[in-house]
Short mmCIF file of C-alpha atoms in Angstrom, two decimals:
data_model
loop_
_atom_site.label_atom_id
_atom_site.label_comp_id
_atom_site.label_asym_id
_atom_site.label_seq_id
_atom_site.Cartn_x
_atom_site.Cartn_y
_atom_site.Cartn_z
CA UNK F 1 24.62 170.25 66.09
CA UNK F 2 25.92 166.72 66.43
CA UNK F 3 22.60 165.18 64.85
CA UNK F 4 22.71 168.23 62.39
CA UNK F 5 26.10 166.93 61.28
CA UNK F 6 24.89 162.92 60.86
CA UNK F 7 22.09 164.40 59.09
CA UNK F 8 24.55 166.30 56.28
CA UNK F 9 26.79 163.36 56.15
CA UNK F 10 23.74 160.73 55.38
CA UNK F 11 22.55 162.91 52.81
CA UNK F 12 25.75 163.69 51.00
CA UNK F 13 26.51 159.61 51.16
CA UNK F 14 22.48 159.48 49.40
CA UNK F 15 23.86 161.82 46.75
CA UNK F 16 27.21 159.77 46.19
CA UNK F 17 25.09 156.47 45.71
CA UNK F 18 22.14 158.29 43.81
CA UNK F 19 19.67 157.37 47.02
CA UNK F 20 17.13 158.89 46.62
CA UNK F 21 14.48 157.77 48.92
CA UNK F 22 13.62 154.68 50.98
CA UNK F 23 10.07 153.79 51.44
CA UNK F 24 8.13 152.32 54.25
CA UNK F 25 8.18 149.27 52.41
CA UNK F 26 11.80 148.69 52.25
CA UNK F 27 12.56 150.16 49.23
CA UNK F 28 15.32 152.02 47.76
CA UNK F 29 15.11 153.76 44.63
CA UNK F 30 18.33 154.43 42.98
CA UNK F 31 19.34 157.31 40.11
CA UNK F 32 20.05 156.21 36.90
CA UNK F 33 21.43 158.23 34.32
CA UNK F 34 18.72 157.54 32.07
CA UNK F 35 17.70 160.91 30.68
CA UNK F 36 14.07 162.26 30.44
CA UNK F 37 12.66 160.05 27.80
CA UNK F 38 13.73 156.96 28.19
CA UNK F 39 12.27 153.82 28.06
CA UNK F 40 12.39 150.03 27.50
CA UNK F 41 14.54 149.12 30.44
CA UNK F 42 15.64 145.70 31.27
CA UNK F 43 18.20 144.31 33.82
CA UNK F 44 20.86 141.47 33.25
CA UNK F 45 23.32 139.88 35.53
CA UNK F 46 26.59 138.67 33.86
CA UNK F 47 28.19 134.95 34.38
CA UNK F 48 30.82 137.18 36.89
CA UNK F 49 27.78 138.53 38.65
CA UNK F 50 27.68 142.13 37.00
CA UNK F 51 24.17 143.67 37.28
CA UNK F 52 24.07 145.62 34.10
CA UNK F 53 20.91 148.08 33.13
CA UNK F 54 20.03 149.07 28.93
CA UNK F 55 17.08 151.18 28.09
CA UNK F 56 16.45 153.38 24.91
CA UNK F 57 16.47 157.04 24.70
CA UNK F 58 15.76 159.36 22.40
CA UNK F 59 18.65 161.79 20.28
CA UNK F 60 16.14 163.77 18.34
CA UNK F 61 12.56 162.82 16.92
CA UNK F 62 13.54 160.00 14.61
CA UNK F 63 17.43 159.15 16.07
CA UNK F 64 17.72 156.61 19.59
CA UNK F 65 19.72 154.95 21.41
CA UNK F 66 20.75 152.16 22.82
CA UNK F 67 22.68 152.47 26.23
CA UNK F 68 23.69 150.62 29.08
CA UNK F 69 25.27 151.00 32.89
CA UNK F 70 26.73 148.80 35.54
CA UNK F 71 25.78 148.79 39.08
CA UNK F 72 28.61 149.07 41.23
CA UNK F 73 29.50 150.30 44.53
CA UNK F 74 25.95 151.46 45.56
CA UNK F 75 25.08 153.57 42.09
CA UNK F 76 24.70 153.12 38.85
CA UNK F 77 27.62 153.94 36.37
CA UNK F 78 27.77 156.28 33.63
CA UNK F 79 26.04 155.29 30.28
CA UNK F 80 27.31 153.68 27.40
CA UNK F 81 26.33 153.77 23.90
CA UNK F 82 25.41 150.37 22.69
CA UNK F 83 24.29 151.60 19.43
CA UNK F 84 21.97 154.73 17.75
CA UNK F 85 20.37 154.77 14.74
CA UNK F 86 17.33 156.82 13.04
CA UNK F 87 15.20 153.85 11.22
CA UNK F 88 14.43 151.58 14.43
CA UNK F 89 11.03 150.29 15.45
CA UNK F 90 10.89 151.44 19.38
CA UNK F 91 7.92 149.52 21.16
CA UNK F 92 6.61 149.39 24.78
CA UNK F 93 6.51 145.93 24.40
CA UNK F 94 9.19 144.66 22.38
CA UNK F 95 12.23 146.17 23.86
CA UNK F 96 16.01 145.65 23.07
CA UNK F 97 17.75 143.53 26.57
CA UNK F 98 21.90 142.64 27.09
CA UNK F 99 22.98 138.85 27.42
CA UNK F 100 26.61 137.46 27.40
CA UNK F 101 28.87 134.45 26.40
CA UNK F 102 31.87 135.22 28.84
CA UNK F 103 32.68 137.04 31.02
CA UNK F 104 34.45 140.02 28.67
CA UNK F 105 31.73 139.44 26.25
CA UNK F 106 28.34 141.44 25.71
CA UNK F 107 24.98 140.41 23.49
CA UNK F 108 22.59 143.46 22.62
CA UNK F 109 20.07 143.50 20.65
CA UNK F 110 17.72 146.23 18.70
CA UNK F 111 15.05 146.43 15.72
CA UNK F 112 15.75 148.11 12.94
CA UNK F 113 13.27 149.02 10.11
CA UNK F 114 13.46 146.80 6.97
CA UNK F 115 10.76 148.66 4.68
CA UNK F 116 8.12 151.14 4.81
CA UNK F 117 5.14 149.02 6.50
CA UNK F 118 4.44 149.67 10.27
CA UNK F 119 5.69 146.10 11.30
CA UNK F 120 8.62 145.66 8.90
CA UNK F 121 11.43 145.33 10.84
CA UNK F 122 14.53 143.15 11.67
CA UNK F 123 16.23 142.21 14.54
CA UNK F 124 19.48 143.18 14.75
CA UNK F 125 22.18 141.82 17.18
CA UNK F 126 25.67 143.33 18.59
CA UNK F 127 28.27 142.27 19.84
CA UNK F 128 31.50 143.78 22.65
CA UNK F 129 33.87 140.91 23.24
CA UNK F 130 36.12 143.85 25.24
CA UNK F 131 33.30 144.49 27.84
CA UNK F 132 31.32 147.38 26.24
CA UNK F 133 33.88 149.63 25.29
CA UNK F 134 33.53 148.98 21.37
CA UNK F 135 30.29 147.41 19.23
CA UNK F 136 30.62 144.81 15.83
CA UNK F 137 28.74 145.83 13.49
CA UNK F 138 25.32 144.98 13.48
CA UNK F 139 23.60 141.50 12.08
CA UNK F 140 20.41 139.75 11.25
CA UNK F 141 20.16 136.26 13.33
CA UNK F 142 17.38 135.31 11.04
CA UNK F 143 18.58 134.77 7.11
CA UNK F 144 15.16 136.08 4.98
CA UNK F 145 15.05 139.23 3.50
CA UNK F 146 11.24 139.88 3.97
CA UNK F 147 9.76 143.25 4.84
CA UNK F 148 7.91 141.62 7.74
CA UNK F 149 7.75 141.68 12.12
CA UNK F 150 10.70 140.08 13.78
CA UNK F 151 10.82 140.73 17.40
CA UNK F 152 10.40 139.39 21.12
CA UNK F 153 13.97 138.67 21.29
CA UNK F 154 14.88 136.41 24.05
CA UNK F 155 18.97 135.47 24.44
CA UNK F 156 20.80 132.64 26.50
CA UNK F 157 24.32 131.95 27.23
CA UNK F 158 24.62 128.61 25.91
CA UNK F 159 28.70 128.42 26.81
CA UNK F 160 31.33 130.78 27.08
CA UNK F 161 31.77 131.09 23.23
CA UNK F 162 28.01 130.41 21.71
CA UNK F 163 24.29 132.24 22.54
CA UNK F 164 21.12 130.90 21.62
CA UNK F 165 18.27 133.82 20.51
CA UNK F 166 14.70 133.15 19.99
CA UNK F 167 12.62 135.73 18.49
CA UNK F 168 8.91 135.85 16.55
CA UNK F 169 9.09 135.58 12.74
CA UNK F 170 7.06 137.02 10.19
CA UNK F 171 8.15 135.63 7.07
CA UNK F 172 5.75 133.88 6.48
CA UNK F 173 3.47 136.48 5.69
CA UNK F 174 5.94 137.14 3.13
CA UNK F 175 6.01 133.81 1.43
CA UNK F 176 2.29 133.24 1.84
CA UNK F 177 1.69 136.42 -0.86
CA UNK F 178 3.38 133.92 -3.61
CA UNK F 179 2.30 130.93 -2.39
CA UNK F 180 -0.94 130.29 -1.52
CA UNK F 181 -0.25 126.62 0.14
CA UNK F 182 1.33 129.15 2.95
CA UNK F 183 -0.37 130.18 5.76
CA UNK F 184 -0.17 133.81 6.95
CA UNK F 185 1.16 133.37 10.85
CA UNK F 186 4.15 134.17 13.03
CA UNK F 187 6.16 131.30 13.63
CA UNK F 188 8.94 131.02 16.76
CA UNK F 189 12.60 130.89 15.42
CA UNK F 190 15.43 130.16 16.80
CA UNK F 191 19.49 130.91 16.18
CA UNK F 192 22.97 129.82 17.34
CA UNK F 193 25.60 132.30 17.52
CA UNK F 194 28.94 132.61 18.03
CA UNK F 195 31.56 135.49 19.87
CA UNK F 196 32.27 136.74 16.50
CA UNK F 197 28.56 136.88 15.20
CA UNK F 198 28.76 134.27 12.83
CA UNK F 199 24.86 132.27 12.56
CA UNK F 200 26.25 128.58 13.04
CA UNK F 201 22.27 127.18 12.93
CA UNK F 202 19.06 128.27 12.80
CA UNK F 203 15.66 126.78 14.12
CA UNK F 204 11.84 126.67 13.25
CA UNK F 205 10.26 125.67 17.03
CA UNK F 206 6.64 126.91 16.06
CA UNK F 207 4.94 127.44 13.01
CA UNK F 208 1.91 128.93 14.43
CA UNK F 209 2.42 131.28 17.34
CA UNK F 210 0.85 134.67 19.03
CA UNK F 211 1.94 137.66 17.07
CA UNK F 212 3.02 140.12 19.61
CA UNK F 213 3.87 138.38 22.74
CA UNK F 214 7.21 138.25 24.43
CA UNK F 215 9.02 135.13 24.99
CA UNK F 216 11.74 134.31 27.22
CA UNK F 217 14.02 131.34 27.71
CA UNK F 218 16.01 130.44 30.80
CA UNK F 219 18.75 127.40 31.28
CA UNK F 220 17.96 124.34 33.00
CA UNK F 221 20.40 121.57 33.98
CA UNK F 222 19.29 119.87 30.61
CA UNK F 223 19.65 122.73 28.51
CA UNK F 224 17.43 125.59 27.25
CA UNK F 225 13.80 125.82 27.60
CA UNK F 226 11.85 128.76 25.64
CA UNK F 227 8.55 129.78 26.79
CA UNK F 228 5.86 132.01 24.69
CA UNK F 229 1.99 132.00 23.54
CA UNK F 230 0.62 130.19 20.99
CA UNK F 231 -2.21 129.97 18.74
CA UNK F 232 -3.77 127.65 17.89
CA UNK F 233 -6.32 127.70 14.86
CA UNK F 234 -9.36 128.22 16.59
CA UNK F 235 -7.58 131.29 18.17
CA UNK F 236 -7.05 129.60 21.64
CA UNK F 237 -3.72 131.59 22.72
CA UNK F 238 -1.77 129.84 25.84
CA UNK F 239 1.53 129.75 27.07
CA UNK F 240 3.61 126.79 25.09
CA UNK F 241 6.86 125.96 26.05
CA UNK F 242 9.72 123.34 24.25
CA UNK F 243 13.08 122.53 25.45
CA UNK F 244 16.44 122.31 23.54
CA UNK F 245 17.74 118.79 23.63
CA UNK F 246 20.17 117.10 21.86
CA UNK F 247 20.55 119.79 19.69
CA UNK F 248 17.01 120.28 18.59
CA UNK F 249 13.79 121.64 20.06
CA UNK F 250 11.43 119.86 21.36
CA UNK F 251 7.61 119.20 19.99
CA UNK F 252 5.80 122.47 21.89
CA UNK F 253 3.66 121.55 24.67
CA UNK F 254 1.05 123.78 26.64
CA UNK F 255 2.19 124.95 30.39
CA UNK F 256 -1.77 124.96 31.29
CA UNK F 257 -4.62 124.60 29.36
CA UNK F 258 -6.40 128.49 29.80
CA UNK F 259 -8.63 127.98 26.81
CA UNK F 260 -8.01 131.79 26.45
CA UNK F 261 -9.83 132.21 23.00
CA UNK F 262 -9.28 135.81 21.96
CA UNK F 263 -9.33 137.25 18.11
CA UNK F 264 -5.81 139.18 18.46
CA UNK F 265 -2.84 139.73 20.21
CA UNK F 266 -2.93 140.63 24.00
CA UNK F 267 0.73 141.86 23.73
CA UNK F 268 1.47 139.98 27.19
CA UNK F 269 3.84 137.13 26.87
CA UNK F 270 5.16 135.02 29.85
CA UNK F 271 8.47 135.00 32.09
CA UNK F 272 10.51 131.81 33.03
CA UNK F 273 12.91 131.57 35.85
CA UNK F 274 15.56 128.52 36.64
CA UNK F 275 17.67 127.99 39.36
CA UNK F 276 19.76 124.52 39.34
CA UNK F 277 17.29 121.85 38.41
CA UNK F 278 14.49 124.19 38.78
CA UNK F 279 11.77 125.96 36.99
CA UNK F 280 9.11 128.33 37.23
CA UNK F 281 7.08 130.31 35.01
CA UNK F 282 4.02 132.91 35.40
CA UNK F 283 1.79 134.42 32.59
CA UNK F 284 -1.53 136.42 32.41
CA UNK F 285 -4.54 135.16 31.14
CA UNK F 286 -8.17 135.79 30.67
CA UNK F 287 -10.19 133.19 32.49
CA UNK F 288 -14.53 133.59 31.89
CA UNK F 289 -13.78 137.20 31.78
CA UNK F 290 -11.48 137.37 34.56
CA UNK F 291 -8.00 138.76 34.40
CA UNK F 292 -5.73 136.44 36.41
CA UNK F 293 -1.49 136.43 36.38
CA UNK F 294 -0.48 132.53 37.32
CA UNK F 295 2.34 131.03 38.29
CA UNK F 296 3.52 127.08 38.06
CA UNK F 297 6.57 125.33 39.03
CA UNK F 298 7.88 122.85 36.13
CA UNK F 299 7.65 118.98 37.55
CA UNK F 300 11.19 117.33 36.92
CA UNK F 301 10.58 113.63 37.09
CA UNK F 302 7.03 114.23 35.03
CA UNK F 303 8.59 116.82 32.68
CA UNK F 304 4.80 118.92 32.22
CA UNK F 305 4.50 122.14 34.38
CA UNK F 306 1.84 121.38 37.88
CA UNK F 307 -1.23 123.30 37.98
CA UNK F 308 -0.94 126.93 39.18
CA UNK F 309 -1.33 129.15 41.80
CA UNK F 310 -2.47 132.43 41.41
CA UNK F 311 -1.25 135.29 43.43
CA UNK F 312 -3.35 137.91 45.57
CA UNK F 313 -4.04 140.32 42.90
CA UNK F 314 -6.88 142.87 41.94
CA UNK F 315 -7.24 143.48 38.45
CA UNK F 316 -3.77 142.65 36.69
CA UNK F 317 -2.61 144.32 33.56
CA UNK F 318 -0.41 141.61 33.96
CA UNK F 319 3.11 142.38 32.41
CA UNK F 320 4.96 139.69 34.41
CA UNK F 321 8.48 138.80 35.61
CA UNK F 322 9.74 136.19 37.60
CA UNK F 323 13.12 135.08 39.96
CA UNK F 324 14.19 132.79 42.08
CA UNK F 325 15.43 134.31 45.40
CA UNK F 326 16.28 131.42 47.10
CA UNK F 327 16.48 127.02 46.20
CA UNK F 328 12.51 126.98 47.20
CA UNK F 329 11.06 130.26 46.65
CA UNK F 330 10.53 132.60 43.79
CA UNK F 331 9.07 136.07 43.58
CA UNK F 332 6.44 137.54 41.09
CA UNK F 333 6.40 140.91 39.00
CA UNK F 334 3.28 141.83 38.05
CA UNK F 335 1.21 145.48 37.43
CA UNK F 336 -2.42 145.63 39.16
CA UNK F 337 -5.06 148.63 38.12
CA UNK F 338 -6.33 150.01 40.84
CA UNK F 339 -8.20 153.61 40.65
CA UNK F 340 -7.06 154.24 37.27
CA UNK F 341 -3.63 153.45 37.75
CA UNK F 342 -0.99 150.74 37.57
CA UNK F 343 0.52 149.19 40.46
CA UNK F 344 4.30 147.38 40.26
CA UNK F 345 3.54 144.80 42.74
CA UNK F 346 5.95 141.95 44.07
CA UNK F 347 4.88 138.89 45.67
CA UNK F 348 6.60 135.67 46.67
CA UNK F 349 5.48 132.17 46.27
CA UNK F 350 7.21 128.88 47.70
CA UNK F 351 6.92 125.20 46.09
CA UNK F 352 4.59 124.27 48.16
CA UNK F 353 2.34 127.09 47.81
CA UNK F 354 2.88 129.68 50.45
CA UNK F 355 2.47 133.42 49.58
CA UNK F 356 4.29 136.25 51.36
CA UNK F 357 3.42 139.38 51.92
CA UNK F 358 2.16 141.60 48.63
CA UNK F 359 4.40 144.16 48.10
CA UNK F 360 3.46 147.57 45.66
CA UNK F 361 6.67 148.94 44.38
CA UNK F 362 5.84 152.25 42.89
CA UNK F 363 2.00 153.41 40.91
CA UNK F 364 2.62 154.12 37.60
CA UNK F 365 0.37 155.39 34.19
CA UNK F 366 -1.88 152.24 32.78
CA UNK F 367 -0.97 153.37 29.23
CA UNK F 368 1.47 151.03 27.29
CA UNK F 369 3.94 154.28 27.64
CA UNK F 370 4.78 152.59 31.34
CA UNK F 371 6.31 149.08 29.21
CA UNK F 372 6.74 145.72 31.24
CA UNK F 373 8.68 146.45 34.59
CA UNK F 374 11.85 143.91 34.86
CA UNK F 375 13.51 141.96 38.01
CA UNK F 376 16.89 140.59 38.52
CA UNK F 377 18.52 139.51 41.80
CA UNK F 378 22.05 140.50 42.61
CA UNK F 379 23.53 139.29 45.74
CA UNK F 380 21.66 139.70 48.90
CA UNK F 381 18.82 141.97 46.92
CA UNK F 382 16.26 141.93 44.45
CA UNK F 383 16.31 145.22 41.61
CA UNK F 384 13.71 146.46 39.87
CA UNK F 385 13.77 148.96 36.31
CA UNK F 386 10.51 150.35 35.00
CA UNK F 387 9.52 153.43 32.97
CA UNK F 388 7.81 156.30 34.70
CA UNK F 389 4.81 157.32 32.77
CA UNK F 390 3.35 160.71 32.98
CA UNK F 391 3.58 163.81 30.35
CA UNK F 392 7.12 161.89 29.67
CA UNK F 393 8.62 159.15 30.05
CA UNK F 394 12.02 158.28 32.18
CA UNK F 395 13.21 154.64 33.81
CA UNK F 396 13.69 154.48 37.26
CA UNK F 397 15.35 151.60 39.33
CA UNK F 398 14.55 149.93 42.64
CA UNK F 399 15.81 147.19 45.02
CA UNK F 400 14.74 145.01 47.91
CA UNK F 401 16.53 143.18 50.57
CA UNK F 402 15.75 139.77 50.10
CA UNK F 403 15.41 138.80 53.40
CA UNK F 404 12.39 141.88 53.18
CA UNK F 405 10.65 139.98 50.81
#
């Protein structure tokens, strides 16, 4: 009766916290009130050391929102509306993420439809300067007016009261239809905002760049660096990265010379971590046929990322994240098809080149439905958020131990 009575108590503490089960692997997968059909999660962690969760879901067949929820005391929070609207553009691939100046202030961004073509759409920002409880009203960070793709929004705290975004830019598809001296290409932009949402400058960084590829930018000791794929004009499409010094970006340079010649978007951009004067990025490529997810540390004193290593994988879909979990090592997000399936699988990596143990997080569909899973450590443990692909969609949520890793 005693055991019987440990037993009740354990489970009712697993249904305060939204447990719900703990693997053989060290996992433990946490409830989120994400409804059934959600999607597009991504994980943040606030300058105060929040861990914050925002996804999509849908209202009705053409109406979504965007929502968010704070991790605290073992579960996740109730959600929050962010925004809704009924003319977005909501893609596997190109999904909306938080960011934040201060610590009472919140970054979200969406894309919104600007005219009737598939890829005509803008991004839109938002901003909570009183944590979350109330939304400005949206705003462009980009000034055209074009009925063209703008997306693959990546946002950085560049001090307590401006945020630099980068996103892909189609204008120029636009201007190209009026000006034949124009080339018709994505370029990488850039934009400086402020707590009240006022654009205070804006940046080309590439003219020429991979059309539907995230990006992602983390902080260094020296200031921003972005990282994203290029393309070059014999269709050679690697990972570029430039840095923001001095108040402009540097001339792009490559992170590692794939040669990956392909004739179209793979829709698999890279991830960047930093931690003090430290960097690390991974990426998928195609090498002679050959899927292969990579991952290189960035060399300081050289200032050009060191050739790669390449974790143990199978046959990645790649889809990758990155963190540091410690001053030396960093751990690797990456999906793996195996048997029809995908396979979340986390693997860490030191400096010097030693791998840990693989670890396989959950098996999900293959189908772009299943998005790009995304990692954040808080504290003593690394989280998880990916969508659950099936005859539906919903996010679910994971974390680690580090010291499991």
């Amino acid at each position: 009766m005693y055991r019987l009575r440990i037993l009740i108590a354990l489970g009712s503490i697993c249904l305060l916290f939204n447990c719900v089960d703990t693997t053989s692997g060290g996992f433990f997968f946490i409830d989120t009130p994400a409804k059934i059909g959600s999607a597009e999660p991504s994980l943040y962690v606030t300058p105060n050391e929040r861990l914050l969760l925002s996804w999509i879901e849908p209202i009705s067949r053409d109406e979504h929102s965007l929502l968010f929820s704070e991790f605290k005391s073992g579960r996740w929070l109730d959600a929050k509306t962010i925004a809704t609207g009924s003319e977005w553009f909501v893609n596997w691939a190109d999904f909306p993420s938080l960011s934040a100046m201060n610590d009472g202030n919140l970054v979200a961004h969406f894309l919104e439809k600007s005219g009737p073509d598939t890829y005509a759409y803008d991004v839109k920002l938002t901003i909570s300067n009183d944590d979350g409880k109330s939304w400005m009203p949206s705003f462009k960070p980009h000034n055209d007016d074009t009925e063209t793709e703008h997306g693959f929004v990546s946002k950085l705290r560049l001090s307590d009261s401006t945020l630099m975004a980068t996103w892909l830019d189609g204008r120029q598809y636009a201007y190209a239809k009026a000006d034949s001296s124009i080339m018709e290409q994505m370029s990488l932009r850039s934009a400086i905002i402020d707590t009240n949402g006022n654009l205070l400058r804006e940046f080309l960084i590439d003219e020429r760049v991979c059309d539907c590829c995230q990006t992602d930018m983390a902080m260094t000791s020296e200031g921003p660096i972005v990282v994203y794929r290029n393309r070059s004009d014999s269709e050679i499409r690697d990972i570029y990265f430039s840095r923001y010094l001095n108040g402009s970006w540097s001339n792009p340079q490559t992170v590692y010379n794939d040669d990956w010649k392909i004739f179209g978007c793979p829709v698999n951009g890279p991830a960047i971590a930093s931690r003090n004067k430290k960097v690390a990025i991974s990426w998928f490529a195609l090498n002679n046929d050959r899927p292969e997810v990579k991952v290189s540390f960035y060399n300081n004193s050289e200032q050009v990322f060191e050739e790669p290593y390449r974790p143990d994988q199978i046959n990645p879909l790649g889809r990758v994240d990155i963190s540091w979990i410690s001053d030396e090592r960093v751990v690797v997000c990456w999906m793996d098809k195996l048997d029809g399936d995908a396979h979340i699988k986390l693997q860490t990596l030191s400096q010097n080149g030693e791998f840990g143990d693989i670890h396989t997080v959950e098996v999900t569909s293959i189908e772009r439905s299943s998005g790009c899973p995304r990692i954040a450590v808080h504290k003593d443990k690394l989280f998880i958020t990916w969508t659950n692909s099936d005859e539906t969609t919903q996010i679910r949520t994971a974390y680690i131990n580090i010291d499991n890793l």
